[in-house]
């Protein structure tokens, strides 16, 4: 087990996608077990594999890791994507959390009813344009990295978030040239270029089939 990284989640983005991104950027190969039935989830719980009865879960270095932020911090720390000192790490956390906030908002909207989706997407777009993107634009005007002088998980998280924003709002980055330049630099990194290719373990935006599967597997959350 210690030599193999295995991810337990749905065949979709959700809370696991940022973990996939970090592993890919770190050059770590991983396998995936996709949860498609309630029975699979219950077996993991009964076997004691899910500490808080939640997914995602990652088997790594002989451990069964849960809680997505803890998993990402572990990967970032292990593979030199988490700064050189506490001051850098807290700044990395601040930028990473802001990027994840945007991704979480988009993900939640994509799971809402069609009647509310348009209004909720507008709220996401306003927050991104007014609050989030200007802060990242300013940071990237001073350095090619968000924090310090090397790649960190904050860069990876924000790159993922910027691509997700463009999927939903294709022209949203048109007035943010530093972010556009940042995207170009990130895409030139071999591990990222590989992960962006068709056939990689990167997942598409969620669809109705994924929503149905998630509600079946985690039915206790939808009662």
mmCIF file of C-alpha atoms in Angstrom:
data_model
loop_
_atom_site.group_PDB
_atom_site.id
_atom_site.type_symbol
_atom_site.label_atom_id
_atom_site.label_comp_id
_atom_site.label_asym_id
_atom_site.label_seq_id
_atom_site.Cartn_x
_atom_site.Cartn_y
_atom_site.Cartn_z
ATOM 1 C CA UNK A 1 0.000 0.000 0.000
ATOM 2 C CA UNK A 2 2.780 2.436 0.891
ATOM 3 C CA UNK A 3 4.129 2.539 -2.670
ATOM 4 C CA UNK A 4 0.819 3.261 -4.366
ATOM 5 C CA UNK A 5 -1.457 6.301 -4.227
ATOM 6 C CA UNK A 6 -5.147 5.479 -4.565
ATOM 7 C CA UNK A 7 -7.981 8.002 -4.695
ATOM 8 C CA UNK A 8 -11.519 7.101 -3.583
ATOM 9 C CA UNK A 9 -14.216 9.390 -4.920
ATOM 10 C CA UNK A 10 -16.697 9.840 -7.741
ATOM 11 C CA UNK A 11 -15.692 9.959 -11.394
ATOM 12 C CA UNK A 12 -15.956 13.737 -11.272
ATOM 13 C CA UNK A 13 -14.347 16.857 -9.883
ATOM 14 C CA UNK A 14 -15.858 17.808 -6.552
ATOM 15 C CA UNK A 15 -13.504 17.894 -3.581
ATOM 16 C CA UNK A 16 -11.026 15.527 -5.249
ATOM 17 C CA UNK A 17 -10.115 17.546 -8.332
ATOM 18 C CA UNK A 18 -7.690 19.913 -6.605
ATOM 19 C CA UNK A 19 -6.013 16.873 -5.063
ATOM 20 C CA UNK A 20 -5.638 15.345 -8.526
ATOM 21 C CA UNK A 21 -4.110 18.608 -9.735
ATOM 22 C CA UNK A 22 -1.514 18.718 -6.950
ATOM 23 C CA UNK A 23 -0.518 15.092 -7.462
ATOM 24 C CA UNK A 24 -0.198 15.641 -11.196
ATOM 25 C CA UNK A 25 1.952 18.751 -10.750
ATOM 26 C CA UNK A 26 4.119 16.881 -8.234
ATOM 27 C CA UNK A 27 4.592 14.103 -10.790
ATOM 28 C CA UNK A 28 2.898 11.501 -8.597
ATOM 29 C CA UNK A 29 1.087 8.713 -10.433
ATOM 30 C CA UNK A 30 -2.171 7.630 -8.856
ATOM 31 C CA UNK A 31 -4.968 5.132 -9.291
ATOM 32 C CA UNK A 32 -8.642 5.863 -8.754
ATOM 33 C CA UNK A 33 -11.509 3.872 -7.294
ATOM 34 C CA UNK A 34 -14.766 5.439 -8.405
ATOM 35 C CA UNK A 35 -17.716 5.217 -6.051
ATOM 36 C CA UNK A 36 -20.860 4.337 -7.985
ATOM 37 C CA UNK A 37 -23.010 2.583 -5.367
ATOM 38 C CA UNK A 38 -24.116 3.116 -1.794
ATOM 39 C CA UNK A 39 -22.676 -0.309 -0.929
ATOM 40 C CA UNK A 40 -19.139 0.795 -1.830
ATOM 41 C CA UNK A 41 -19.404 3.778 0.476
ATOM 42 C CA UNK A 42 -20.854 1.723 3.331
ATOM 43 C CA UNK A 43 -18.054 -0.834 3.015
ATOM 44 C CA UNK A 44 -15.436 1.913 3.352
ATOM 45 C CA UNK A 45 -17.222 3.191 6.453
ATOM 46 C CA UNK A 46 -17.577 -0.284 7.971
ATOM 47 C CA UNK A 47 -13.933 -1.087 7.254
ATOM 48 C CA UNK A 48 -12.867 2.024 9.159
ATOM 49 C CA UNK A 49 -11.331 3.641 6.083
ATOM 50 C CA UNK A 50 -13.265 6.913 6.407
ATOM 51 C CA UNK A 51 -12.349 8.587 9.697
ATOM 52 C CA UNK A 52 -15.300 10.998 9.570
ATOM 53 C CA UNK A 53 -17.482 8.960 7.182
ATOM 54 C CA UNK A 54 -16.612 11.374 4.370
ATOM 55 C CA UNK A 55 -14.967 11.299 0.980
ATOM 56 C CA UNK A 56 -12.605 12.126 -0.658
ATOM 57 C CA UNK A 57 -10.182 9.605 0.779
ATOM 58 C CA UNK A 58 -6.613 9.097 -0.374
ATOM 59 C CA UNK A 59 -4.453 6.082 0.399
ATOM 60 C CA UNK A 60 -0.900 7.381 0.524
ATOM 61 C CA UNK A 61 2.288 6.540 2.402
ATOM 62 C CA UNK A 62 0.516 3.819 4.345
ATOM 63 C CA UNK A 63 -2.221 6.190 5.540
ATOM 64 C CA UNK A 64 -5.891 6.652 4.728
ATOM 65 C CA UNK A 65 -6.171 10.431 4.464
ATOM 66 C CA UNK A 66 -9.461 12.323 4.626
ATOM 67 C CA UNK A 67 -10.488 16.002 4.740
ATOM 68 C CA UNK A 68 -9.514 17.608 1.449
ATOM 69 C CA UNK A 69 -7.571 20.558 2.882
ATOM 70 C CA UNK A 70 -5.497 18.266 5.100
ATOM 71 C CA UNK A 71 -4.780 16.022 2.120
ATOM 72 C CA UNK A 72 -3.687 18.954 -0.039
ATOM 73 C CA UNK A 73 -1.494 20.393 2.709
ATOM 74 C CA UNK A 74 0.206 17.029 3.137
ATOM 75 C CA UNK A 75 0.885 16.698 -0.594
ATOM 76 C CA UNK A 76 2.072 20.308 -0.847
ATOM 77 C CA UNK A 77 4.399 19.900 2.117
ATOM 78 C CA UNK A 78 5.828 16.617 0.900
ATOM 79 C CA UNK A 79 6.511 17.812 -2.637
ATOM 80 C CA UNK A 80 7.913 21.287 -1.899
ATOM 81 C CA UNK A 81 4.778 23.183 -2.926
ATOM 82 C CA UNK A 82 4.173 24.845 0.436
ATOM 83 C CA UNK A 83 6.705 27.649 0.811
ATOM 84 C CA UNK A 84 9.935 27.892 2.760
ATOM 85 C CA UNK A 85 8.721 29.248 6.121
ATOM 86 C CA UNK A 86 5.552 29.949 8.164
ATOM 87 C CA UNK A 87 5.095 33.431 6.680
ATOM 88 C CA UNK A 88 5.084 32.051 3.149
ATOM 89 C CA UNK A 89 2.801 29.200 4.154
ATOM 90 C CA UNK A 90 0.146 31.486 5.627
ATOM 91 C CA UNK A 91 0.165 33.605 2.454
ATOM 92 C CA UNK A 92 -0.070 30.442 0.370
ATOM 93 C CA UNK A 93 -3.051 29.360 2.463
ATOM 94 C CA UNK A 94 -4.736 32.730 1.962
ATOM 95 C CA UNK A 95 -4.450 32.638 -1.820
ATOM 96 C CA UNK A 96 -5.278 28.937 -2.012
ATOM 97 C CA UNK A 97 -8.405 29.386 0.121
ATOM 98 C CA UNK A 98 -9.586 32.267 -2.060
ATOM 99 C CA UNK A 99 -9.133 30.134 -5.182
ATOM 100 C CA UNK A 100 -10.978 27.221 -3.607
ATOM 101 C CA UNK A 101 -13.801 29.520 -2.500
ATOM 102 C CA UNK A 102 -14.451 30.429 -6.132
ATOM 103 C CA UNK A 103 -14.309 26.794 -7.248
ATOM 104 C CA UNK A 104 -16.648 25.732 -4.446
ATOM 105 C CA UNK A 105 -19.131 28.454 -5.409
ATOM 106 C CA UNK A 106 -19.128 27.342 -9.046
ATOM 107 C CA UNK A 107 -19.508 23.692 -8.064
ATOM 108 C CA UNK A 108 -22.456 24.474 -5.800
ATOM 109 C CA UNK A 109 -24.179 26.488 -8.522
ATOM 110 C CA UNK A 110 -23.783 23.641 -11.004
ATOM 111 C CA UNK A 111 -25.694 21.424 -8.568
ATOM 112 C CA UNK A 112 -28.555 23.903 -8.100
ATOM 113 C CA UNK A 113 -31.884 23.793 -9.880
ATOM 114 C CA UNK A 114 -32.088 25.327 -13.387
ATOM 115 C CA UNK A 115 -34.494 27.969 -12.084
ATOM 116 C CA UNK A 116 -31.864 29.450 -9.764
ATOM 117 C CA UNK A 117 -28.725 28.759 -11.748
ATOM 118 C CA UNK A 118 -28.589 31.979 -13.773
ATOM 119 C CA UNK A 119 -28.899 34.264 -10.727
ATOM 120 C CA UNK A 120 -26.391 32.253 -8.717
ATOM 121 C CA UNK A 121 -23.857 32.266 -11.545
ATOM 122 C CA UNK A 122 -24.185 36.037 -11.754
ATOM 123 C CA UNK A 123 -23.275 36.269 -8.058
ATOM 124 C CA UNK A 124 -20.173 34.159 -8.654
ATOM 125 C CA UNK A 125 -19.135 36.310 -11.602
ATOM 126 C CA UNK A 126 -19.542 39.538 -9.631
ATOM 127 C CA UNK A 127 -17.526 38.213 -6.685
ATOM 128 C CA UNK A 128 -14.766 36.996 -8.987
ATOM 129 C CA UNK A 129 -14.526 40.252 -10.940
ATOM 130 C CA UNK A 130 -14.821 42.634 -8.006
ATOM 131 C CA UNK A 131 -13.096 40.852 -5.135
ATOM 132 C CA UNK A 132 -11.068 37.839 -6.140
ATOM 133 C CA UNK A 133 -9.464 38.391 -9.535
ATOM 134 C CA UNK A 134 -8.184 41.937 -8.808
ATOM 135 C CA UNK A 135 -6.246 40.614 -5.801
ATOM 136 C CA UNK A 136 -4.620 37.879 -7.864
ATOM 137 C CA UNK A 137 -3.952 40.309 -10.724
ATOM 138 C CA UNK A 138 -2.097 42.620 -8.337
ATOM 139 C CA UNK A 139 -0.039 39.801 -6.809
ATOM 140 C CA UNK A 140 0.969 38.470 -10.209
ATOM 141 C CA UNK A 141 2.058 41.917 -11.346
ATOM 142 C CA UNK A 142 4.924 41.806 -8.871
ATOM 143 C CA UNK A 143 6.110 38.222 -9.351
ATOM 144 C CA UNK A 144 5.648 35.230 -11.606
ATOM 145 C CA UNK A 145 4.491 33.268 -8.534
ATOM 146 C CA UNK A 146 1.808 34.195 -6.033
ATOM 147 C CA UNK A 147 4.092 33.683 -3.041
ATOM 148 C CA UNK A 148 7.877 33.649 -2.864
ATOM 149 C CA UNK A 149 10.107 32.716 -5.746
ATOM 150 C CA UNK A 150 8.916 29.212 -6.545
ATOM 151 C CA UNK A 151 5.789 27.304 -7.536
ATOM 152 C CA UNK A 152 3.365 26.556 -4.692
ATOM 153 C CA UNK A 153 0.005 24.907 -4.218
ATOM 154 C CA UNK A 154 -1.520 28.410 -4.297
ATOM 155 C CA UNK A 155 -0.398 28.778 -7.909
ATOM 156 C CA UNK A 156 -1.805 25.362 -8.776
ATOM 157 C CA UNK A 157 -5.124 26.025 -7.036
ATOM 158 C CA UNK A 158 -5.531 29.418 -8.674
ATOM 159 C CA UNK A 159 -4.606 28.102 -12.105
ATOM 160 C CA UNK A 160 -7.286 25.430 -11.709
ATOM 161 C CA UNK A 161 -9.775 28.078 -10.549
ATOM 162 C CA UNK A 162 -8.957 30.389 -13.456
ATOM 163 C CA UNK A 163 -9.604 27.608 -15.961
ATOM 164 C CA UNK A 164 -12.868 26.775 -14.222
ATOM 165 C CA UNK A 165 -13.961 30.410 -14.362
ATOM 166 C CA UNK A 166 -13.252 30.488 -18.096
ATOM 167 C CA UNK A 167 -15.304 27.339 -18.613
ATOM 168 C CA UNK A 168 -18.336 29.102 -17.154
ATOM 169 C CA UNK A 169 -17.545 32.722 -18.139
ATOM 170 C CA UNK A 170 -15.362 32.526 -21.290
ATOM 171 C CA UNK A 171 -14.323 36.206 -21.374
ATOM 172 C CA UNK A 172 -13.930 36.839 -17.654
ATOM 173 C CA UNK A 173 -10.131 37.187 -17.769
ATOM 174 C CA UNK A 174 -10.068 39.628 -20.689
ATOM 175 C CA UNK A 175 -9.263 42.602 -18.442
ATOM 176 C CA UNK A 176 -6.668 40.783 -16.309
ATOM 177 C CA UNK A 177 -3.441 40.617 -18.353
ATOM 178 C CA UNK A 178 -1.229 39.428 -15.494
ATOM 179 C CA UNK A 179 -3.493 36.452 -14.904
ATOM 180 C CA UNK A 180 -3.480 35.649 -18.611
ATOM 181 C CA UNK A 181 0.328 35.714 -18.608
ATOM 182 C CA UNK A 182 0.310 33.524 -15.500
ATOM 183 C CA UNK A 183 -1.899 30.993 -17.270
ATOM 184 C CA UNK A 184 0.520 30.884 -20.186
ATOM 185 C CA UNK A 185 3.480 30.214 -17.870
ATOM 186 C CA UNK A 186 1.585 27.497 -16.008
ATOM 187 C CA UNK A 187 0.549 25.754 -19.213
ATOM 188 C CA UNK A 188 4.220 25.592 -20.221
ATOM 189 C CA UNK A 189 5.093 23.454 -17.182
ATOM 190 C CA UNK A 190 5.425 19.885 -18.561
ATOM 191 C CA UNK A 191 3.396 18.190 -15.808
ATOM 192 C CA UNK A 192 0.561 20.683 -16.237
ATOM 193 C CA UNK A 193 0.673 20.480 -20.029
ATOM 194 C CA UNK A 194 0.341 16.704 -19.707
ATOM 195 C CA UNK A 195 -2.584 16.952 -17.272
ATOM 196 C CA UNK A 196 -4.423 19.276 -19.648
ATOM 197 C CA UNK A 197 -4.248 16.797 -22.522
ATOM 198 C CA UNK A 198 -7.272 14.687 -23.511
ATOM 199 C CA UNK A 199 -7.215 11.305 -21.831
ATOM 200 C CA UNK A 200 -5.615 12.526 -18.596
ATOM 201 C CA UNK A 201 -7.171 11.991 -15.165
ATOM 202 C CA UNK A 202 -8.534 15.539 -15.167
ATOM 203 C CA UNK A 203 -12.314 15.511 -14.911
ATOM 204 C CA UNK A 204 -14.930 17.555 -16.825
ATOM 205 C CA UNK A 205 -17.554 19.831 -15.321
ATOM 206 C CA UNK A 206 -20.252 17.837 -13.498
ATOM 207 C CA UNK A 207 -23.300 16.622 -15.388
ATOM 208 C CA UNK A 208 -26.657 15.128 -14.431
ATOM 209 C CA UNK A 209 -25.218 11.597 -14.306
ATOM 210 C CA UNK A 210 -22.603 12.613 -11.735
ATOM 211 C CA UNK A 211 -25.197 14.464 -9.661
ATOM 212 C CA UNK A 212 -27.394 11.369 -9.651
ATOM 213 C CA UNK A 213 -24.519 9.104 -8.597
ATOM 214 C CA UNK A 214 -23.427 11.438 -5.798
ATOM 215 C CA UNK A 215 -26.957 11.609 -4.415
ATOM 216 C CA UNK A 216 -27.236 7.806 -4.471
ATOM 217 C CA UNK A 217 -23.874 7.093 -2.852
ATOM 218 C CA UNK A 218 -24.264 9.830 -0.228
ATOM 219 C CA UNK A 219 -28.013 9.478 0.157
ATOM 220 C CA UNK A 220 -27.838 10.275 3.886
ATOM 221 C CA UNK A 221 -26.865 13.855 2.987
ATOM 222 C CA UNK A 222 -29.895 14.407 0.770
ATOM 223 C CA UNK A 223 -32.702 13.289 3.070
#
